CSV table of C-alpha atoms and ligand atoms in Angstrom, one decimal:
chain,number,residue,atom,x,y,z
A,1,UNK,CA,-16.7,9.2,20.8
A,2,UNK,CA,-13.7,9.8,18.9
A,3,UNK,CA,-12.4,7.5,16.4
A,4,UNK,CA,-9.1,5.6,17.7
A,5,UNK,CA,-6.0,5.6,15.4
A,6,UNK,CA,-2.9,3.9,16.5
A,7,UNK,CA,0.2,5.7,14.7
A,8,UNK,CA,3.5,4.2,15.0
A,9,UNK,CA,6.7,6.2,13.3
A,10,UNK,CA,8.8,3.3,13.1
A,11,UNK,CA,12.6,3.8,11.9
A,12,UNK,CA,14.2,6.5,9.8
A,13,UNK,CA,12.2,8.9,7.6
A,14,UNK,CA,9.1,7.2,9.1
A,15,UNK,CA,9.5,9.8,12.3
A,16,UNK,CA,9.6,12.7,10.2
A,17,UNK,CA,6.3,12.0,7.7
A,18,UNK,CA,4.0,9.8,10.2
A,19,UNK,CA,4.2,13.3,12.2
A,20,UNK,CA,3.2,15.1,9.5
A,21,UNK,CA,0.1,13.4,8.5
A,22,UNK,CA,-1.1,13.1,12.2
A,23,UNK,CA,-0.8,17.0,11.9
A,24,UNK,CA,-2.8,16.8,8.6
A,25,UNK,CA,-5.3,14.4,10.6
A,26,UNK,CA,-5.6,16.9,13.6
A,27,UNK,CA,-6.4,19.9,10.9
A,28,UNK,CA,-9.3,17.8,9.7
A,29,UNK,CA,-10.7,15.7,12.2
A,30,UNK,CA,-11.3,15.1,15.8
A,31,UNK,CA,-9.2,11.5,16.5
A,32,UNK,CA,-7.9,9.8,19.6
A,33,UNK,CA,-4.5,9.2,18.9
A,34,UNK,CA,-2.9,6.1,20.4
A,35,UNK,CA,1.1,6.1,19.7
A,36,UNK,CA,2.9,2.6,19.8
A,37,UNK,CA,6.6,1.7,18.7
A,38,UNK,CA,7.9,-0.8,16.5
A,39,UNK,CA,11.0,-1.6,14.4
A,40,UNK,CA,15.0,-1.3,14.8
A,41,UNK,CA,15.0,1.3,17.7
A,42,UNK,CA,12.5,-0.5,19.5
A,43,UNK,CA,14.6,-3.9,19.2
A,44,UNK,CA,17.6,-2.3,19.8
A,45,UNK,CA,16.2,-1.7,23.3
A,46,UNK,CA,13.8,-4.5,24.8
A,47,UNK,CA,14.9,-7.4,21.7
A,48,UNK,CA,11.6,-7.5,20.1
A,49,UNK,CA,10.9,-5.3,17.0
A,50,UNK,CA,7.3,-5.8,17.9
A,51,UNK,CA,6.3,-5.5,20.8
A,52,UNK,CA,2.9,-7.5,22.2
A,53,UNK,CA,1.7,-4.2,23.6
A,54,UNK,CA,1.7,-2.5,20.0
A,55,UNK,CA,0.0,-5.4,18.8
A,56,UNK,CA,-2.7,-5.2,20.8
A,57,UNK,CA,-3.0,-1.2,20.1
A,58,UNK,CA,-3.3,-2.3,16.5
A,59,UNK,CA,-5.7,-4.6,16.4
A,60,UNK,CA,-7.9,-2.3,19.4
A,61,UNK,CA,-8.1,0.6,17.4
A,62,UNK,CA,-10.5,2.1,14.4
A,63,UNK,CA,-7.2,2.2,12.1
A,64,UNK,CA,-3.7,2.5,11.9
A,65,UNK,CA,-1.1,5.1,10.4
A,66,UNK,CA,2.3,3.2,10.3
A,67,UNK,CA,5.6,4.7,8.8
A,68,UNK,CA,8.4,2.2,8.1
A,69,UNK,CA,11.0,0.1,10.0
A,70,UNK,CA,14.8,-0.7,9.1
A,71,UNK,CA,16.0,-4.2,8.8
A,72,UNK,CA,13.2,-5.3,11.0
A,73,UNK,CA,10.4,-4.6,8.3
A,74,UNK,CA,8.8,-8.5,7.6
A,75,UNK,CA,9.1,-9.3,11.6
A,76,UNK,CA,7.1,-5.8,11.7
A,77,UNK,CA,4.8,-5.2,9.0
A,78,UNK,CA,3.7,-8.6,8.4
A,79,UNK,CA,2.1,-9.5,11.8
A,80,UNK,CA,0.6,-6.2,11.6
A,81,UNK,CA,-0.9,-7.0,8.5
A,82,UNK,CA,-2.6,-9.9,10.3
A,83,UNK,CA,-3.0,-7.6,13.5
A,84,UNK,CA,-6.0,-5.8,11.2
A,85,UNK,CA,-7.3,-9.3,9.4
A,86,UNK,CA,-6.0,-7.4,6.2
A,87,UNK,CA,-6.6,-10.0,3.0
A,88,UNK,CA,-6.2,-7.2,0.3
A,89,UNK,CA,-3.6,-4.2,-0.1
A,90,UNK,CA,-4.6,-1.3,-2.2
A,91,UNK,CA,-1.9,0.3,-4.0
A,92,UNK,CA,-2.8,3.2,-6.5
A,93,UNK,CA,0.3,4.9,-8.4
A,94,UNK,CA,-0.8,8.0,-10.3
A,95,UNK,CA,1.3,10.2,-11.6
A,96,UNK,CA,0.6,14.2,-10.7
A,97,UNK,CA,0.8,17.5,-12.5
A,98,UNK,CA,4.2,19.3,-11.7
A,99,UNK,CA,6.1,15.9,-10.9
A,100,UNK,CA,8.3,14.7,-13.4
A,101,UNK,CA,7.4,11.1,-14.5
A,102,UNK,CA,8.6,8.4,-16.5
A,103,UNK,CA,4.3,7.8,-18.2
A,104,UNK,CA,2.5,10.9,-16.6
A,105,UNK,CA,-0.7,9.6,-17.9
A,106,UNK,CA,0.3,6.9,-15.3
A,107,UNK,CA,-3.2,6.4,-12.9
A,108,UNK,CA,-3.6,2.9,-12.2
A,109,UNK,CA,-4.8,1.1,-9.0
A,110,UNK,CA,-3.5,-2.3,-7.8
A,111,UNK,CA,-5.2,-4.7,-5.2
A,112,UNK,CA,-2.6,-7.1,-4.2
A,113,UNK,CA,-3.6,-9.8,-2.6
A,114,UNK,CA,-2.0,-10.0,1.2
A,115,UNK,CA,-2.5,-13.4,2.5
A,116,UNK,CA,-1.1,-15.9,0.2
A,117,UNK,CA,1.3,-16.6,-2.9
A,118,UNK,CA,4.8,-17.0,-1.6
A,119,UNK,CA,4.8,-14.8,1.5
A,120,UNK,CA,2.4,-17.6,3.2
A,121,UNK,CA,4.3,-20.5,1.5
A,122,UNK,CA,7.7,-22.5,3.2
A,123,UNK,CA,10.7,-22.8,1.8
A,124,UNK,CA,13.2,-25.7,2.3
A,125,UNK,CA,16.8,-26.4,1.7
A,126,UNK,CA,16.9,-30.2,0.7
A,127,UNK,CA,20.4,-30.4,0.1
A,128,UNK,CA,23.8,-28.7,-0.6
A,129,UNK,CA,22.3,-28.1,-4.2
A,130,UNK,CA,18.7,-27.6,-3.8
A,131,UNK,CA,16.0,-25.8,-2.7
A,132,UNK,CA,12.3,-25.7,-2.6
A,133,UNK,CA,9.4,-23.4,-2.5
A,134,UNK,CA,5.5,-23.8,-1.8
A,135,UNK,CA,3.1,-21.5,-2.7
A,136,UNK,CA,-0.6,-21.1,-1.1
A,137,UNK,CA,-3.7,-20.1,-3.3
A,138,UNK,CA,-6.9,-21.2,-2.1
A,139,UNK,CA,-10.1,-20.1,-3.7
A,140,UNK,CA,-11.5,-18.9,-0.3
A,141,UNK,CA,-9.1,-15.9,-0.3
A,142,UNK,CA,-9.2,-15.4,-4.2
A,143,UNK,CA,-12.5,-14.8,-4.1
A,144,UNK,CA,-12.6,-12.7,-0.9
A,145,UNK,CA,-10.0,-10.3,-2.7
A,146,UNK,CA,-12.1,-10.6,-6.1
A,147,UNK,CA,-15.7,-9.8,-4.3
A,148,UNK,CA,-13.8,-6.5,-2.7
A,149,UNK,CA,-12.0,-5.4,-6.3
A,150,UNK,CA,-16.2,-5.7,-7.8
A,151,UNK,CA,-16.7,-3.4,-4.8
A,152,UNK,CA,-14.0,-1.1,-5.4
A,153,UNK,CA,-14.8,-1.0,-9.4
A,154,UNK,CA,-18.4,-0.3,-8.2
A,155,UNK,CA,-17.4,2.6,-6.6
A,156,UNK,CA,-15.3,4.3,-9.0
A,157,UNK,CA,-18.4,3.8,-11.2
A,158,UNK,CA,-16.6,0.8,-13.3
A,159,UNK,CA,-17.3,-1.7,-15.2
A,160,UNK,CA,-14.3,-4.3,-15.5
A,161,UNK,CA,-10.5,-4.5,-14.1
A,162,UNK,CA,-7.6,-6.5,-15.4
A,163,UNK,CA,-6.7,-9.5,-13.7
A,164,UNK,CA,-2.9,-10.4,-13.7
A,165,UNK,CA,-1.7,-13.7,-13.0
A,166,UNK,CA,0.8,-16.3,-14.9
A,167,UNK,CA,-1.5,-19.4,-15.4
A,168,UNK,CA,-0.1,-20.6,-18.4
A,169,UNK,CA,3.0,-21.8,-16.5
A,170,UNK,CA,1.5,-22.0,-12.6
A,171,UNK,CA,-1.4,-24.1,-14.1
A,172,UNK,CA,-2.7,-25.2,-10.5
A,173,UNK,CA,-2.1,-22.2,-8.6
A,174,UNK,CA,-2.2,-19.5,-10.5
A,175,UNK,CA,-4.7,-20.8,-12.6
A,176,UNK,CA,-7.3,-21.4,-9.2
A,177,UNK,CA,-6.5,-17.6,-8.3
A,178,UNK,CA,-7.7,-16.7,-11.7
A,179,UNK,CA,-10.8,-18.9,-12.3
A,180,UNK,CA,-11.8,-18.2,-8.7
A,181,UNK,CA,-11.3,-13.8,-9.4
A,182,UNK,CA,-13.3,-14.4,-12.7
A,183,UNK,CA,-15.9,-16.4,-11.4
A,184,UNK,CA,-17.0,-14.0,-8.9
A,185,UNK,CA,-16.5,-10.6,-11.7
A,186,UNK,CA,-19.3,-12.6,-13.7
A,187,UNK,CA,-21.7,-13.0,-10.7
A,188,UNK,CA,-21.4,-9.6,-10.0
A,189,UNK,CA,-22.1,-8.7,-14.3
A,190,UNK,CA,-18.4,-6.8,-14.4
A,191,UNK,CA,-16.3,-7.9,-17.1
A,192,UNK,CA,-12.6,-9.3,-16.8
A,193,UNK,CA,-9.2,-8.5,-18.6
A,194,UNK,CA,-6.6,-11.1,-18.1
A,195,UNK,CA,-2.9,-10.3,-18.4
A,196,UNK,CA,-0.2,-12.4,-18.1
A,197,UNK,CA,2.3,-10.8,-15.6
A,198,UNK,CA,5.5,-10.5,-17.6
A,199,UNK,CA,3.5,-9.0,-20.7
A,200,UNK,CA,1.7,-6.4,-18.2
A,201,UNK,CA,5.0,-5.1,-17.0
A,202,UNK,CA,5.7,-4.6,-20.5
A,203,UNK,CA,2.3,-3.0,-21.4
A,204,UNK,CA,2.2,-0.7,-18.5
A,205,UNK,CA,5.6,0.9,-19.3
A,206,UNK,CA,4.6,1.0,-23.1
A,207,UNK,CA,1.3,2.3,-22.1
A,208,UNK,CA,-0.5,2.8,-18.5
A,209,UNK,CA,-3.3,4.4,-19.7
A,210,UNK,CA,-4.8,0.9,-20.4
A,211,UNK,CA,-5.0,-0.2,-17.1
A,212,UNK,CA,-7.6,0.9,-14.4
A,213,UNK,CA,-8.2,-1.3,-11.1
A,214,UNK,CA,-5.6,-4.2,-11.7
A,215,UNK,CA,-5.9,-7.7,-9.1
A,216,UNK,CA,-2.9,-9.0,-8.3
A,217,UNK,CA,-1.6,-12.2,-7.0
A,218,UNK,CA,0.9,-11.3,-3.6
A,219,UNK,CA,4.2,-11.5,-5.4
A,220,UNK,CA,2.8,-10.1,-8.3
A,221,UNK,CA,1.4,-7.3,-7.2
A,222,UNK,CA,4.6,-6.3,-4.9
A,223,UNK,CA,6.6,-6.0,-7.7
A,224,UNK,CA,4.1,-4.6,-10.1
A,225,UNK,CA,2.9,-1.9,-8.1
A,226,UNK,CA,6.6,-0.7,-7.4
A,227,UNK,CA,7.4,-1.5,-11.0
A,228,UNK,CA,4.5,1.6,-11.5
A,229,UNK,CA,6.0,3.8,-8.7
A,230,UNK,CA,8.7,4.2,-11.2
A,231,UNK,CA,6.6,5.3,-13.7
A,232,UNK,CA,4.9,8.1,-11.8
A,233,UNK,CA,8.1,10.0,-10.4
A,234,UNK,CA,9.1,8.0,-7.6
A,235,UNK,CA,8.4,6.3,-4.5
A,236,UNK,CA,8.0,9.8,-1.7
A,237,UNK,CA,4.1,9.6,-3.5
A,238,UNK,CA,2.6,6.1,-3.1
A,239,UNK,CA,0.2,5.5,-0.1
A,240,UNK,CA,-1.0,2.6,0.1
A,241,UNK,CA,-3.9,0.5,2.1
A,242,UNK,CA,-3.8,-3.1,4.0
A,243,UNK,CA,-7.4,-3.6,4.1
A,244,UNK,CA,-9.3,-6.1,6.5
A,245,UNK,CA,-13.2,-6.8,7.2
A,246,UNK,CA,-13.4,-4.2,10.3
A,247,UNK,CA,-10.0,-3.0,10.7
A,248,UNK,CA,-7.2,-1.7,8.2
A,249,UNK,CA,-3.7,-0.1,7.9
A,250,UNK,CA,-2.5,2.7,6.3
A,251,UNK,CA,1.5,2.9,5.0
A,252,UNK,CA,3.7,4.9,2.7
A,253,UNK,CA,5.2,2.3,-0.1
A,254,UNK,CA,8.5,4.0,0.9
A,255,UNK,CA,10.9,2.4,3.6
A,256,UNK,CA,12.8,4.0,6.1
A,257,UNK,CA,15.3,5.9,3.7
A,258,UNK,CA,18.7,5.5,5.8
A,259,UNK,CA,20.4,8.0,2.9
A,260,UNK,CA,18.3,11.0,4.3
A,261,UNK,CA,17.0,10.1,7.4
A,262,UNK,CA,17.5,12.9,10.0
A,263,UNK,CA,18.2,15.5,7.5
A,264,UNK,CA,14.2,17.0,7.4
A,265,UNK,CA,13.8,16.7,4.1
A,266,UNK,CA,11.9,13.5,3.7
A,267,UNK,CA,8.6,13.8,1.3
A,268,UNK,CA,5.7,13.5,3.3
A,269,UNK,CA,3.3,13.3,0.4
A,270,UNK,CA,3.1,9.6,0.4
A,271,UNK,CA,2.4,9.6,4.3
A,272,UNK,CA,-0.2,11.9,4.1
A,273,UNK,CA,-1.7,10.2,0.8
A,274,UNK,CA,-1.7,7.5,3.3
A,275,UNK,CA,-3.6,9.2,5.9
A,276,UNK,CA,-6.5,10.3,3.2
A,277,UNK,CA,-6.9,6.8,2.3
A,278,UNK,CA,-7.4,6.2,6.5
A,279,UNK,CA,-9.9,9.4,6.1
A,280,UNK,CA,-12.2,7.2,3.0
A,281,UNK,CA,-11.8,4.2,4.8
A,282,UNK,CA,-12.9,5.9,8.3
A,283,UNK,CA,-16.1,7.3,6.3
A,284,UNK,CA,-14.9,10.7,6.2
A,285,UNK,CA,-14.7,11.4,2.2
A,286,UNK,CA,-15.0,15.1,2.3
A,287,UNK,CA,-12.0,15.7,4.3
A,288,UNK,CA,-9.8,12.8,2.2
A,289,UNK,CA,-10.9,14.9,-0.9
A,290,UNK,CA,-9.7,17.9,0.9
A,291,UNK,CA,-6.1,16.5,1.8
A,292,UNK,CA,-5.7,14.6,-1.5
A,293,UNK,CA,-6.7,18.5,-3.4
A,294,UNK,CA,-4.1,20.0,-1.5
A,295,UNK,CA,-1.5,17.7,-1.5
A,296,UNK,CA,-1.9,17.8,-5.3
A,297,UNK,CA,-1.8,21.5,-5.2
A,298,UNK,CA,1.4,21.4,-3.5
A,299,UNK,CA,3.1,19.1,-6.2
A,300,UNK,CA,1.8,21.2,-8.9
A,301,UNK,CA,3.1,24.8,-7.5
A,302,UNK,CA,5.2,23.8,-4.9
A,303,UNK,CA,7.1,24.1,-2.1
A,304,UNK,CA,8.5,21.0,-3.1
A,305,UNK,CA,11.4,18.6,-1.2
A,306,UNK,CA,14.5,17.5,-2.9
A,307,UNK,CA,13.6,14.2,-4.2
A,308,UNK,CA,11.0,16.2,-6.5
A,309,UNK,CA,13.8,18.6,-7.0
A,310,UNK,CA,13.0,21.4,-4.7
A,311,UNK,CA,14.6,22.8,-1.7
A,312,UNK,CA,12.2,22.7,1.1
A,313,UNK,CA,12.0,20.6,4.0
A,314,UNK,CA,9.3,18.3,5.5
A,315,UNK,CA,7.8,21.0,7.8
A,316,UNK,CA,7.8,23.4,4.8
A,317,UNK,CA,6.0,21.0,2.3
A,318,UNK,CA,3.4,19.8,5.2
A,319,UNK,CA,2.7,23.5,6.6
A,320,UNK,CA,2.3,24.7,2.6
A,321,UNK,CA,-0.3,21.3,2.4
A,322,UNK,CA,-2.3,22.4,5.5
A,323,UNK,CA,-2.8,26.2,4.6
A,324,UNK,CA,-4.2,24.7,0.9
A,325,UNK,CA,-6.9,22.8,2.9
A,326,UNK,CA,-10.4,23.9,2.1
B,1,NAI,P1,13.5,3.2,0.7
B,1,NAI,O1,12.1,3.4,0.3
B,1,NAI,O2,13.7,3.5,2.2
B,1,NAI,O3,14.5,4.2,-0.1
B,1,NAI,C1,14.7,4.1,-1.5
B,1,NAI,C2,15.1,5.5,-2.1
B,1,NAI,O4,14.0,6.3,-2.1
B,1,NAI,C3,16.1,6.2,-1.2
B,1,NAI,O5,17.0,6.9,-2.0
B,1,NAI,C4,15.3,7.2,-0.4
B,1,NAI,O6,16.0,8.3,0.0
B,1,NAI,C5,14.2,7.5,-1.4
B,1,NAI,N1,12.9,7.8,-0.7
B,1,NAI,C6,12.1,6.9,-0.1
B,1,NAI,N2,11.0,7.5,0.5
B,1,NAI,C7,11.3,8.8,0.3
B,1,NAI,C8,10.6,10.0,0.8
B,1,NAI,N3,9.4,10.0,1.5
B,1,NAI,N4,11.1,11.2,0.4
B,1,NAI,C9,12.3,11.3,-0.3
B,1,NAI,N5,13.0,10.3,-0.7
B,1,NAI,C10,12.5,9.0,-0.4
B,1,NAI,O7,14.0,1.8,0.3
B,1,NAI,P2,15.3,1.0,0.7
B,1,NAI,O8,16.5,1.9,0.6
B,1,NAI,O9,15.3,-0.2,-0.2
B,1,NAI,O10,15.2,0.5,2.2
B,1,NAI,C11,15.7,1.2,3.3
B,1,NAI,C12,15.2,0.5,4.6
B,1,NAI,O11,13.7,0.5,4.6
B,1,NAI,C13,15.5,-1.0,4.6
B,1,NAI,O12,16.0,-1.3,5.9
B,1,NAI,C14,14.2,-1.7,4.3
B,1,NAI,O13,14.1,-3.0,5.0
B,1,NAI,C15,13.2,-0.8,4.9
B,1,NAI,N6,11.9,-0.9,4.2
B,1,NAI,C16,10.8,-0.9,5.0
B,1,NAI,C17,9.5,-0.9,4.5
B,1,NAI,C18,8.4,-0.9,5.4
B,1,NAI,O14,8.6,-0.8,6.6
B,1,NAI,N7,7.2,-1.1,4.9
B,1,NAI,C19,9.3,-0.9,3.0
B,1,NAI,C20,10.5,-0.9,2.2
B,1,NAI,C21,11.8,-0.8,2.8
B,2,MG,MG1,7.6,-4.0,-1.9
């Protein structure tokens, strides 16, 4: 039987690239498609941006391609993060031959955590003057996001990743996120670089080539890994991952890009980066090295859209990425 991926467009630019890596999907594989709506257009009509029924769809199927929505983005793409269980989102930001980039040595991967930090936390108004802020670390998810980053150095044939986190101010928080990360590197014999988060972003832009696989508290990592998206020649490249235990999410980092929705030019790149990372995680590794090869091709020689200064549209960059498959 065929594996089931929900896709869901979303808003804006998200209808032109979520097309174009299904079409990249369809050249590789055989895969049930299961199309669901969320975001500003489906509010606009029924008053909920998302809907029960795409909920479901999510959680039911193997994996999920989503694009981006509008103003509705948290009420969207955080309940669909817990739709697929995800505890860990997987952010790489490398920069490519033929783009123009800030540090094109740039080829760093972050794993943010996705559960926790100040996303899960509450935040008060106490008074005309003042308000508060808490912010959830347990160990239990700490250490679930550190025994998956020893995995994912593993793999990559690794030895050690950076750890980033701010303990020397958030002693109780930040400091449990780090003891619990570099407890569990130890048990599994990899080693541990820690980084304090304001001198990272200073390192990176100084020099990314000393970072790998970097673990990221939620807040952290947000900012960090966009922070890098600069570096590597903009955000129409970075896919990016919402991983859970049996189920995960694929997304651009992009939004819905109002200034040139509509127009056909939106990079699709980042979608389809998106959809090879859905390709790994679905077991298929082959064809995700086949679509990553050509989509790097098509950076390096072109046709290229206008946010990586070419001419050529969306249909034009995705047909040039198919016909490079091999
Ligand atoms: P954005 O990523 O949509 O756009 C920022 C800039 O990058 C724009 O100039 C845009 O044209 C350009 N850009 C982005 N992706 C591109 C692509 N694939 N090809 C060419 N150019 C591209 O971020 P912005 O403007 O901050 O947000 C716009 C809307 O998107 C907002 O309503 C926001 O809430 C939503 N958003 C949704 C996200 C999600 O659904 N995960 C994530 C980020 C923003
Ligand atoms: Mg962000």
């Amino acid at each position: 039987s065929y594996e089931e991926v929900a896709v869901i467009e979303g808003d804006g630019i998200g209808r032109e690239v979520v097309p174009a890596a299904v079409e990249v999907l369809d050249a590789v594989g055989d895969f049930e498609f299961r199309t669901a709506r969320a975001g500003d257009a489906v509010r606009a009509e029924t008053g909920e941006a998302l809907p029960q029924e795409t909920y479901d769809t999510v959680a039911d199927a193997d994996a999920t391609l989503f694009g981006a929505a509008g103003e509705t983005a948290a009420d969207v793409i955080l309940p669909l993060r817990t739709a697929v269980g995800s505890f860990v989102n997987v952010r790489p930001a490398r920069a490519y031959p033929g783009v123009d980039a800030v540090q094109p040595e740039t080829d760093v991967v972050f794993l943010r955590e996705n559960t926790e930090g100040v996303y899960a936390g509450h935040e008060d108004r106490l008074s005309e003057d003042l308000s508060t802020l808490t912010r959830v670390v347990t160990t239990s998810a700490s250490e679930r996001l550190a025994a998956f980053a020893c995995e994912f150095v593993a793999d990559r044939g690794g030895d050690a990743f950076q750890v980033v986190h701010k303990s020397n101010v958030m002693r109780e928080t930040d400091g449990r996120f780090r003891d619990a990360v570099v407890s569990v590197a130890d048990d599994h014999g990899l080693d541990t670089e820690e980084v304090l988060m304001d001198a990272f972003a200073t390192r990176i832009c100084l020099d990314p080539t000393q970072f790998d696989v970097v673990v990221c508290p939620n807040l952290a990592g947000d900012v960090l890994s966009d922070l890098a998206a600069g570096l590597v020649g903009g955000l129409g490249l970075l896919p990016s991952a919402n991983i859970g235990p049996d189920n995960a999410l694929f997304e651009p980092v992009h939004g819905t890009a109002p200034d040139i929705a509509g127009e056909g030019v939106a990079n699709p790149s980042a979608a389809i980066l998106s959809a090879a990372m859905l390709l790994e995680h679905l077991g298929y590794d082959g064809e995700a090295a086949a679509v990553r090869g050509a989509v790097e091709s098509v950076l390096e020689s072109g046709p290229r859209t206008p946010d990586l200064g070419g001419d050529a549209g969306t249909d034009a960059v995705t047909g040039a990425v198919i016909d490079r498959l091999d």
